[in-house]
Coordinates of C-alpha atoms in Angstrom, one line a residue:
Chain A
M1 CA -202.7 172.8 149.9
A2 CA -205.2 170.0 149.4
D3 CA -206.3 168.1 152.5
I4 CA -208.1 165.0 153.2
K5 CA -211.5 165.7 154.6
R6 CA -214.2 163.6 155.8
V7 CA -217.7 164.4 156.8
N8 CA -218.1 165.6 160.3
Y9 CA -221.6 164.9 161.6
F10 CA -223.3 166.9 164.3
T11 CA -226.8 167.2 165.7
H12 CA -229.3 169.4 163.7
Q13 CA -226.9 169.3 160.8
F14 CA -228.7 169.6 157.5
L15 CA -227.3 166.9 155.2
V16 CA -227.4 167.2 151.4
E17 CA -226.4 164.8 148.5
K18 CA -222.8 166.0 148.5
D19 CA -222.4 165.2 152.1
F20 CA -223.3 161.5 151.4
D21 CA -221.1 161.5 148.2
D22 CA -218.2 162.9 150.3
E23 CA -218.8 160.3 152.9
Q24 CA -218.6 157.5 150.3
E25 CA -215.7 159.1 148.4
Y26 CA -213.7 159.4 151.5
H27 CA -213.8 155.7 152.2
V28 CA -213.5 154.7 148.6
L29 CA -210.4 156.9 148.0
M30 CA -208.9 156.0 151.3
R31 CA -209.3 152.3 150.5
R32 CA -207.9 152.7 147.1
R33 CA -204.9 154.6 148.6
H34 CA -204.5 151.7 151.0
N35 CA -204.6 149.3 148.1
R36 CA -202.1 151.3 146.0
G37 CA -199.8 152.1 148.9
N38 CA -199.8 148.7 150.5
H39 CA -200.4 146.3 147.8
S40 CA -199.1 145.7 144.3
W41 CA -201.6 145.4 141.5
G42 CA -202.5 141.9 140.1
V43 CA -204.8 139.0 140.9
A44 CA -205.5 138.7 144.6
E45 CA -207.5 135.5 144.4
G46 CA -209.5 133.3 141.9
L47 CA -210.1 134.5 138.3
D48 CA -208.7 131.2 137.0
V49 CA -209.3 130.6 133.3
T50 CA -210.4 127.0 132.4
K51 CA -211.8 125.4 129.2
T52 CA -215.5 124.7 129.5
K53 CA -216.4 124.1 125.9
N54 CA -214.5 123.7 122.6
K55 CA -214.7 127.3 121.9
E56 CA -215.4 128.6 125.4
V57 CA -213.5 129.3 128.5
T58 CA -214.8 130.3 132.0
I59 CA -213.3 132.7 134.4
S60 CA -213.8 131.7 138.0
S61 CA -214.9 134.2 140.6
G62 CA -212.2 136.2 142.2
T63 CA -210.6 139.5 143.0
A64 CA -207.9 141.6 141.4
I65 CA -206.5 145.0 142.2
D66 CA -205.4 147.5 139.4
N67 CA -202.7 150.0 139.6
D68 CA -205.1 152.6 141.0
G69 CA -206.0 150.4 143.8
Q70 CA -209.4 149.7 142.4
E71 CA -210.9 146.3 143.4
I72 CA -212.0 144.2 140.4
V73 CA -214.4 141.7 141.9
L74 CA -216.1 138.9 139.9
L75 CA -218.7 137.4 142.2
E76 CA -219.7 134.5 139.9
P77 CA -217.9 132.5 137.2
L78 CA -218.2 134.1 133.8
A79 CA -218.2 132.2 130.5
V80 CA -216.3 133.7 127.6
D81 CA -217.3 132.7 124.0
L82 CA -214.3 132.4 121.6
T83 CA -216.2 131.5 118.4
A84 CA -215.3 134.9 116.9
F85 CA -211.6 134.2 116.8
A86 CA -209.8 132.5 113.9
A87 CA -208.2 129.1 114.2
N88 CA -204.5 128.8 115.1
T89 CA -204.4 132.0 117.0
D90 CA -203.5 133.0 120.5
V91 CA -206.1 135.1 122.4
Y92 CA -205.5 136.9 125.7
V93 CA -208.1 137.2 128.4
T94 CA -207.9 140.4 130.5
V95 CA -209.9 142.0 133.2
S96 CA -210.2 145.7 134.2
Y97 CA -212.1 147.9 136.6
Q98 CA -215.4 149.2 135.3
E99 CA -218.3 151.2 136.8
V100 CA -221.7 150.8 135.2
F101 CA -225.3 151.7 136.0
D102 CA -227.5 148.7 136.3
E103 CA -231.0 149.2 135.0
A104 CA -232.2 147.4 138.0
D105 CA -231.1 150.5 139.9
H106 CA -232.8 153.0 137.6
Y107 CA -234.9 155.5 139.5
T108 CA -237.5 157.6 137.8
S109 CA -240.0 159.2 140.1
G110 CA -241.0 162.7 141.0
G111 CA -239.2 164.2 138.1
V112 CA -236.0 162.4 139.0
D113 CA -234.1 160.2 136.5
N114 CA -231.1 158.6 138.1
Y115 CA -229.6 155.4 139.4
T116 CA -229.7 154.5 143.0
R117 CA -226.5 152.4 142.8
I118 CA -223.1 152.4 140.9
T119 CA -222.3 148.9 139.9
E120 CA -218.6 147.9 140.0
R121 CA -218.7 145.2 137.3
P122 CA -215.4 143.9 135.9
R123 CA -214.7 144.5 132.3
L124 CA -213.6 141.4 130.5
D125 CA -211.7 141.6 127.2
V126 CA -210.5 139.0 124.8
S127 CA -208.0 140.1 122.2
T128 CA -205.4 138.7 119.9
D129 CA -203.1 141.6 120.8
S130 CA -200.5 140.6 123.3
P131 CA -200.6 142.7 126.4
D132 CA -197.5 143.4 128.5
P133 CA -198.8 141.9 131.7
L134 CA -195.8 142.3 133.9
S135 CA -194.4 145.7 132.8
G136 CA -197.7 147.3 131.8
D137 CA -199.3 150.1 133.7
G138 CA -201.5 147.8 135.7
S139 CA -204.8 149.2 134.4
L140 CA -205.4 145.9 132.7
I141 CA -204.9 142.6 134.4
T142 CA -204.0 139.6 132.1
L143 CA -205.5 136.4 133.2
A144 CA -204.4 133.9 130.6
R145 CA -203.3 133.1 127.1
V146 CA -205.5 130.7 125.3
H147 CA -204.4 128.9 122.1
L148 CA -207.0 128.0 119.5
D149 CA -206.1 125.0 117.4
G150 CA -206.6 124.4 113.7
S151 CA -210.3 124.0 114.4
G152 CA -210.6 127.1 116.5
N153 CA -211.0 124.9 119.6
V154 CA -209.4 125.7 122.9
D155 CA -206.2 123.8 123.6
A156 CA -206.2 122.0 126.9
G157 CA -203.0 123.8 127.9
I158 CA -204.1 127.3 128.9
D159 CA -201.1 129.5 129.7
G160 CA -201.5 131.4 132.9
T161 CA -197.8 132.3 133.3
M162 CA -198.4 136.0 132.5
R163 CA -200.7 136.4 135.4
K164 CA -199.3 138.9 138.0
A165 CA -200.3 138.2 141.5
A166 CA -201.3 141.1 143.8
G167 CA -199.3 141.4 147.0
S168 CA -198.5 143.5 149.9
K169 CA -196.0 146.3 149.5
I170 CA -193.3 146.4 152.0
A171 CA -190.8 149.2 152.3
P172 CA -187.2 148.4 151.8
G173 CA -185.6 147.2 155.0
V174 CA -188.9 146.8 156.8
V175 CA -189.1 143.0 156.9
G176 CA -186.5 141.9 159.4
T177 CA -185.8 138.6 160.8
N178 CA -188.5 139.0 163.4
E179 CA -191.1 139.7 160.8
L180 CA -190.3 136.5 158.9
A181 CA -192.0 133.4 160.1
D182 CA -189.8 130.4 160.5
K183 CA -189.2 128.7 157.2
A184 CA -191.0 131.5 155.4
V185 CA -188.1 132.3 153.1
T186 CA -188.2 129.5 150.5
A187 CA -185.7 129.1 147.7
A188 CA -188.0 130.9 145.3
K189 CA -187.9 134.0 147.5
I190 CA -184.2 134.3 147.3
A191 CA -182.7 136.0 144.2
N192 CA -180.0 134.2 142.4
G193 CA -176.6 134.9 143.8
Q194 CA -177.9 136.5 147.0
V195 CA -176.8 133.9 149.5
G196 CA -173.1 134.5 150.1
A197 CA -170.8 133.0 152.6
S198 CA -171.9 135.5 155.3
E199 CA -175.6 134.3 154.9
L200 CA -174.7 130.7 155.4
A201 CA -174.4 129.5 159.0
N202 CA -171.4 127.5 159.8
G203 CA -171.9 123.9 158.9
S204 CA -175.1 124.7 157.1
V205 CA -174.0 123.5 153.6
S206 CA -174.3 119.8 154.1
N207 CA -173.7 117.2 151.5
S208 CA -177.3 117.1 150.4
K209 CA -177.2 120.9 149.8
L210 CA -174.5 120.6 147.2
A211 CA -175.5 120.1 143.7
N212 CA -173.7 117.3 141.8
N213 CA -170.4 118.5 140.5
A214 CA -170.8 121.8 142.4
V215 CA -167.6 121.4 144.4
N216 CA -164.8 122.0 141.9
A217 CA -161.1 122.3 142.7
A218 CA -161.4 126.0 143.3
K219 CA -163.9 125.4 146.1
I220 CA -161.6 123.1 148.0
A221 CA -159.1 124.6 150.4
G222 CA -155.5 123.4 149.9
G223 CA -154.8 120.4 152.0
S224 CA -158.4 119.9 152.9
V225 CA -158.9 116.6 151.1
G226 CA -157.6 113.9 153.3
A227 CA -157.9 110.2 153.1
A228 CA -161.4 110.3 154.7
E229 CA -162.7 112.6 152.0
L230 CA -161.6 110.4 149.2
A231 CA -164.0 107.7 148.1
N232 CA -162.6 104.3 147.6
N233 CA -161.0 104.0 144.2
A234 CA -161.4 107.7 143.7
V235 CA -157.8 108.4 143.0
T236 CA -157.3 107.1 139.4
T237 CA -154.1 107.1 137.5
D238 CA -154.7 110.5 135.8
K239 CA -155.4 112.1 139.2
I240 CA -151.8 111.3 140.3
I241 CA -149.2 113.7 139.1
D242 CA -146.1 112.2 137.6
K243 CA -143.6 110.8 140.1
A244 CA -145.9 111.6 143.0
V245 CA -146.1 108.0 144.1
T246 CA -142.9 107.5 146.0
A247 CA -141.9 104.3 147.8
A248 CA -143.3 105.6 151.0
K249 CA -146.8 105.8 149.4
I250 CA -146.8 102.2 148.4
A251 CA -147.9 99.7 151.0
N252 CA -145.8 96.7 151.5
G253 CA -146.5 93.9 149.2
Q254 CA -148.8 96.0 146.9
V255 CA -146.6 96.1 143.8
G256 CA -147.3 92.8 142.0
A257 CA -146.3 91.6 138.6
S258 CA -149.2 93.4 137.0
E259 CA -148.1 96.8 138.4
L260 CA -144.6 96.4 137.0
A261 CA -144.0 97.6 133.4
N262 CA -142.2 95.2 131.2
G263 CA -138.5 95.5 131.7
S264 CA -138.9 97.8 134.7
V265 CA -137.1 95.7 137.1
T266 CA -133.5 96.4 136.2
N267 CA -130.5 94.9 138.0
S268 CA -130.2 97.9 140.3
K269 CA -133.8 97.4 141.5
L270 CA -133.0 94.0 142.8
A271 CA -131.8 93.6 146.4
D272 CA -128.8 91.5 146.9
N273 CA -129.8 87.8 147.1
A274 CA -133.4 88.7 146.2
V275 CA -133.4 86.4 143.2
N276 CA -133.6 82.9 144.5
A277 CA -134.3 79.8 142.6
A278 CA -138.0 80.1 142.8
K279 CA -137.8 83.5 141.0
I280 CA -136.0 82.2 138.0
A281 CA -138.0 80.7 135.2
E282 CA -136.9 77.4 133.9
E283 CA -134.5 77.5 131.0
S284 CA -134.0 81.2 131.6
V285 CA -130.5 81.2 133.0
G286 CA -128.2 81.0 129.9
A287 CA -124.5 81.2 129.7
A288 CA -124.5 85.0 129.6
A289 CA -126.4 85.1 132.9
L290 CA -123.8 83.1 134.8
A291 CA -120.9 84.9 136.4
K292 CA -117.5 83.6 135.8
N293 CA -116.7 80.7 138.1
A294 CA -120.3 80.7 139.3
V295 CA -120.9 77.1 138.6
T296 CA -119.2 75.3 141.4
T297 CA -119.1 71.6 141.8
D298 CA -122.0 71.4 144.2
K299 CA -124.1 73.3 141.6
I300 CA -123.8 70.5 139.1
I301 CA -126.0 67.6 139.6
D302 CA -124.6 64.1 139.3
N303 CA -124.0 62.9 135.8
A304 CA -125.0 66.3 134.4
V305 CA -121.6 66.9 132.8
T306 CA -121.7 64.9 129.6
A307 CA -118.9 64.7 127.1
D308 CA -120.6 67.5 125.1
K309 CA -120.2 69.8 128.0
I310 CA -116.5 69.5 128.3
A311 CA -114.3 71.6 126.1
K312 CA -111.6 69.9 124.2
G313 CA -108.4 69.5 126.1
Q314 CA -109.9 70.5 129.5
V315 CA -109.7 67.2 131.3
S316 CA -106.1 66.9 132.6
A317 CA -104.6 64.5 135.1
S318 CA -105.9 66.5 138.1
E319 CA -109.5 66.2 136.8
L320 CA -109.3 62.4 136.6
A321 CA -110.1 60.4 139.6
N322 CA -107.6 57.7 140.5
G323 CA -108.4 54.6 138.6
S324 CA -111.0 56.3 136.4
V325 CA -109.2 55.8 133.1
I326 CA -110.0 52.2 132.5
N327 CA -109.2 50.3 129.3
S328 CA -112.4 51.2 127.6
K329 CA -111.7 54.9 128.1
L330 CA -108.5 54.7 126.1
A331 CA -108.7 55.3 122.4
N332 CA -106.8 52.8 120.2
N333 CA -103.2 53.8 119.9
A334 CA -103.6 56.4 122.6
V335 CA -101.0 55.0 124.9
N336 CA -97.6 55.7 123.4
A337 CA -94.3 55.2 125.0
A338 CA -94.4 58.5 126.7
K339 CA -97.6 57.6 128.5
I340 CA -96.1 54.4 130.1
L341 CA -94.4 54.8 133.4
S342 CA -90.9 53.4 133.3
G343 CA -90.8 49.9 134.5
S344 CA -94.5 49.5 134.3
V345 CA -94.8 47.1 131.5
G346 CA -94.1 43.6 132.9
T347 CA -94.6 40.3 131.4
A348 CA -98.2 40.3 132.3
E349 CA -98.7 43.5 130.3
L350 CA -97.2 42.1 127.2
A351 CA -99.4 40.2 124.8
N352 CA -98.1 37.0 123.4
D353 CA -95.9 37.5 120.4
S354 CA -95.9 41.2 121.0
V355 CA -92.2 41.7 121.6
T356 CA -90.5 41.8 118.2
V357 CA -86.8 42.4 117.7
Q358 CA -87.5 46.0 117.2
K359 CA -89.0 46.2 120.7
L360 CA -85.9 44.8 122.3
K361 CA -83.2 47.0 123.5
T362 CA -80.4 45.8 121.3
H363 CA -77.2 46.8 119.7
L364 CA -76.9 46.0 116.1
Y365 CA -73.5 44.5 115.4
W366 CA -73.9 43.2 112.0
D367 CA -76.1 44.0 109.0
S368 CA -74.5 42.4 106.0
T369 CA -74.8 40.2 103.0
T370 CA -72.0 37.7 102.7
S371 CA -71.1 35.2 100.1
I372 CA -69.8 31.8 101.4
A373 CA -68.1 29.3 99.2
A374 CA -69.4 25.7 98.9
N375 CA -69.0 23.9 102.2
A376 CA -67.0 26.7 103.6
E377 CA -67.5 28.5 106.9
R378 CA -67.3 32.2 107.5
G379 CA -67.2 33.9 110.9
F380 CA -68.1 37.3 112.2
N381 CA -67.0 38.6 115.5
C382 CA -69.4 40.7 117.6
L383 CA -67.7 41.9 120.8
A384 CA -64.7 41.4 122.9
V385 CA -65.4 41.6 126.6
S386 CA -62.6 42.3 129.1
L387 CA -62.5 39.5 131.7
D388 CA -62.3 42.0 134.5
K389 CA -65.5 43.6 133.1
P390 CA -67.8 40.7 132.6
R391 CA -70.5 41.3 130.1
G392 CA -72.7 38.4 129.3
A393 CA -74.2 39.1 126.0
S394 CA -77.0 37.3 124.3
L395 CA -76.8 37.4 120.6
L396 CA -79.8 37.5 118.4
I397 CA -79.2 36.2 114.9
Y398 CA -81.5 36.8 112.0
A399 CA -80.4 35.2 108.7
Y400 CA -81.6 33.8 105.4
S401 CA -80.2 33.1 102.0
T402 CA -81.2 34.5 98.7
T403 CA -79.6 31.7 96.7
N404 CA -81.7 29.0 95.3
G405 CA -81.0 25.6 96.9
A406 CA -78.9 27.1 99.6
R407 CA -78.5 25.2 102.9
F408 CA -76.6 26.7 105.7
E409 CA -76.3 26.7 109.5
W410 CA -74.8 28.9 112.1
R411 CA -73.3 28.7 115.5
E412 CA -72.1 31.0 118.2
Q413 CA -68.6 30.8 119.4
S414 CA -66.8 32.4 122.3
T415 CA -63.1 32.5 122.1
T416 CA -60.7 33.7 124.8
G417 CA -57.8 35.8 123.8
G418 CA -54.7 37.6 125.2
S419 CA -52.1 36.1 127.5
P420 CA -53.0 35.5 130.1
P421 CA -56.5 35.6 128.6
Y422 CA -57.8 39.1 128.9
W423 CA -60.8 39.0 126.8
I424 CA -63.5 36.9 125.3
N425 CA -64.6 37.2 121.7
Q426 CA -68.2 36.4 120.8
G427 CA -68.8 35.6 117.2
V428 CA -71.2 33.8 114.8
Y429 CA -70.1 31.4 112.2
F430 CA -72.1 30.5 109.1
R431 CA -71.4 27.2 107.4
N432 CA -72.5 26.6 103.8
L433 CA -73.9 23.1 103.6
S434 CA -74.4 23.4 99.8
N435 CA -72.1 22.6 97.0
I436 CA -72.5 26.0 95.5
T437 CA -71.5 29.5 96.7
I438 CA -74.4 31.0 98.5
S439 CA -75.3 34.5 99.6
V440 CA -76.4 34.9 103.3
R441 CA -78.2 37.9 104.4
F442 CA -78.0 38.3 108.2
K443 CA -78.3 40.6 111.1
I444 CA -76.7 40.1 114.5
Y445 CA -77.9 41.9 117.6
E446 CA -76.6 42.0 121.1
I447 CA -79.5 42.0 123.6
L448 CA -78.6 44.5 126.2
E449 CA -79.3 44.0 129.8
N450 CA -80.0 47.6 130.6
Chain B
M6 CA -72.1 50.6 103.1
K7 CA -68.7 48.9 103.0
I8 CA -67.6 46.1 100.8
F9 CA -65.0 43.6 102.1
V10 CA -63.5 40.9 100.1
I11 CA -61.6 37.9 101.6
H12 CA -59.2 36.4 99.0
N13 CA -56.3 34.0 98.9
R14 CA -52.8 34.5 97.7
K15 CA -53.8 33.7 94.2
G16 CA -56.4 36.5 94.2
E17 CA -59.3 34.2 94.2
I18 CA -62.3 35.6 96.1
L19 CA -63.3 33.4 99.0
S20 CA -66.0 35.5 100.4
V21 CA -67.6 39.0 99.9
S22 CA -69.4 40.9 102.6
K23 CA -71.5 44.0 101.8
V24 CA -71.8 45.5 105.2
E25 CA -74.4 48.0 106.3
A26 CA -73.4 47.8 110.0
M27 CA -70.5 46.1 111.8
P28 CA -68.8 46.2 115.2
E29 CA -66.3 48.9 115.8
G30 CA -63.1 48.7 117.8
L31 CA -62.6 45.0 117.2
E32 CA -59.1 44.0 116.2
Q33 CA -60.6 41.4 113.8
P34 CA -64.3 41.6 113.1
F35 CA -64.3 38.8 110.4
G36 CA -63.7 35.9 112.8
L37 CA -60.8 33.6 112.5
M38 CA -59.0 33.9 109.2
G39 CA -57.1 31.0 107.5
E40 CA -53.4 31.2 106.7
D41 CA -54.1 31.8 103.1
E42 CA -56.9 34.3 103.6
F43 CA -56.5 38.0 103.3
L44 CA -59.0 40.8 103.9
L45 CA -59.5 43.7 101.4
E46 CA -61.9 46.6 101.7
V47 CA -62.8 47.8 98.2
P48 CA -64.1 51.1 97.3
V49 CA -67.9 51.2 96.9
K50 CA -69.0 51.7 93.4
K51 CA -72.5 51.6 92.0
A52 CA -71.6 48.7 89.8
L53 CA -70.5 46.7 92.8
L54 CA -73.6 47.7 94.8
E55 CA -75.8 46.2 92.1
L56 CA -74.1 42.9 92.3
D57 CA -75.2 40.0 94.6
A58 CA -72.3 38.9 96.8
T59 CA -72.0 35.6 94.9
Q60 CA -71.6 37.4 91.6
F61 CA -68.3 38.9 92.8
H62 CA -67.0 35.4 92.7
E63 CA -67.9 35.0 89.1
K64 CA -66.9 38.4 87.8
Y65 CA -64.0 39.6 89.9
A66 CA -60.7 38.6 91.3
V67 CA -58.1 40.4 93.5
D68 CA -54.7 41.6 92.4
S69 CA -52.9 40.5 95.6
E70 CA -49.9 42.6 95.0
K71 CA -51.9 45.8 94.2
K72 CA -54.6 45.0 96.8
K73 CA -57.1 45.8 94.1
L74 CA -60.3 44.3 92.8
I75 CA -60.1 43.4 89.2
K76 CA -62.5 42.1 86.7
K77 CA -62.0 38.7 85.4
S78 CA -61.2 38.6 81.7

């Protein structure tokens, strides 16, 4: 079994070269073991690559550690000439551990030819071959990728993203909460998806921690979004499920005309007596809208009912006010006998010359044409009145002659008869005053009292 | 229409009445008649209706015995 050994010095000990070599080797190897065991390989500090000339970059001083724990230390900036590389190419700048003998340490005396020191001089390489900086074995530390443009000049943008930083190795589970300084764990230190609900303190996810649109429906517990959580005007129409807005959800007075769909207010939606005059547009109430018998007298303004509005035959006696049918209201020939109240037509109502024979209540006794010889007289009896039944009769005589040159006259004659006299005969006698036989056309009426 | 003729014993026509209407129920509607005056109602014929009353005097006479109107020859 191999052991770690270090030089054990004691008095009077005789030291040889190997003892000094062992002394150095012990520390070098132990330091490299420390580096390997406690640090990951990569750039520890410095070693930045910057453009210093068109075809030159310079590596700043710095330190790196390779996979063997060897320290790669550049004490001074080092210029790298890139003129040997073609235009439009990418070149990679790498550094590695290298031990060399410096001629300044060359010792040649007393038959000895050796070097008094071993120089740890970093090896710098520039190549167009792309190294694998992150998954490589760590013997080569990539510092930068430099792009040469069409002229072979260094682009300003030198890519250092493939640099791997050296760090401390920490065993799994070693860094506990106590080992972490406050606020040491930044977002970059946390792998994606590692912070679950249990890692979050209650109330730790404040509004500002939430990315825009991060809280989708699945993240919101049922019933959690109350009025306070909803922004003003957040609930748009398409957020509301059909028929979700019941009457209880609508504040009083909020449904105006613009909220109502055309034709949506049906009869059943109107409360009784809800439609007053102010709600009815002018000219909008037609005949169909009026209920039967809805238009009572007090609904009709004075003088609104013109003749056009009255159906034929609808104005009967009951509709006419007393004294309303004045003369001008009567059409010519409108008042026939049936319209005149019995006994209503007095003298004042009769126009002059208006009562013709035909208008009188008469009894026609005679309607005849009679021939009368020259100078002769011919009589016609009309009635015989019993004396115990007096009947004073006025006779109306209408007569003319159709014979040329005729002259005649007539007289009425009353003659008593019977013994003792029981009756009175009333007659008319026509006398021909001519010397020729004439023809007399006549009518004799009795004018009746009743 | 009725036609009455008043004539004398000789059959001469004294008066002719073509009557459209006349009183009913009177014992003597034709007034006072003379002693030589007789009343005859004659049947209505179209030919008689077309005659004026005075024309009876010229064209007709009465057969007193037969109580009949006859044409003059």
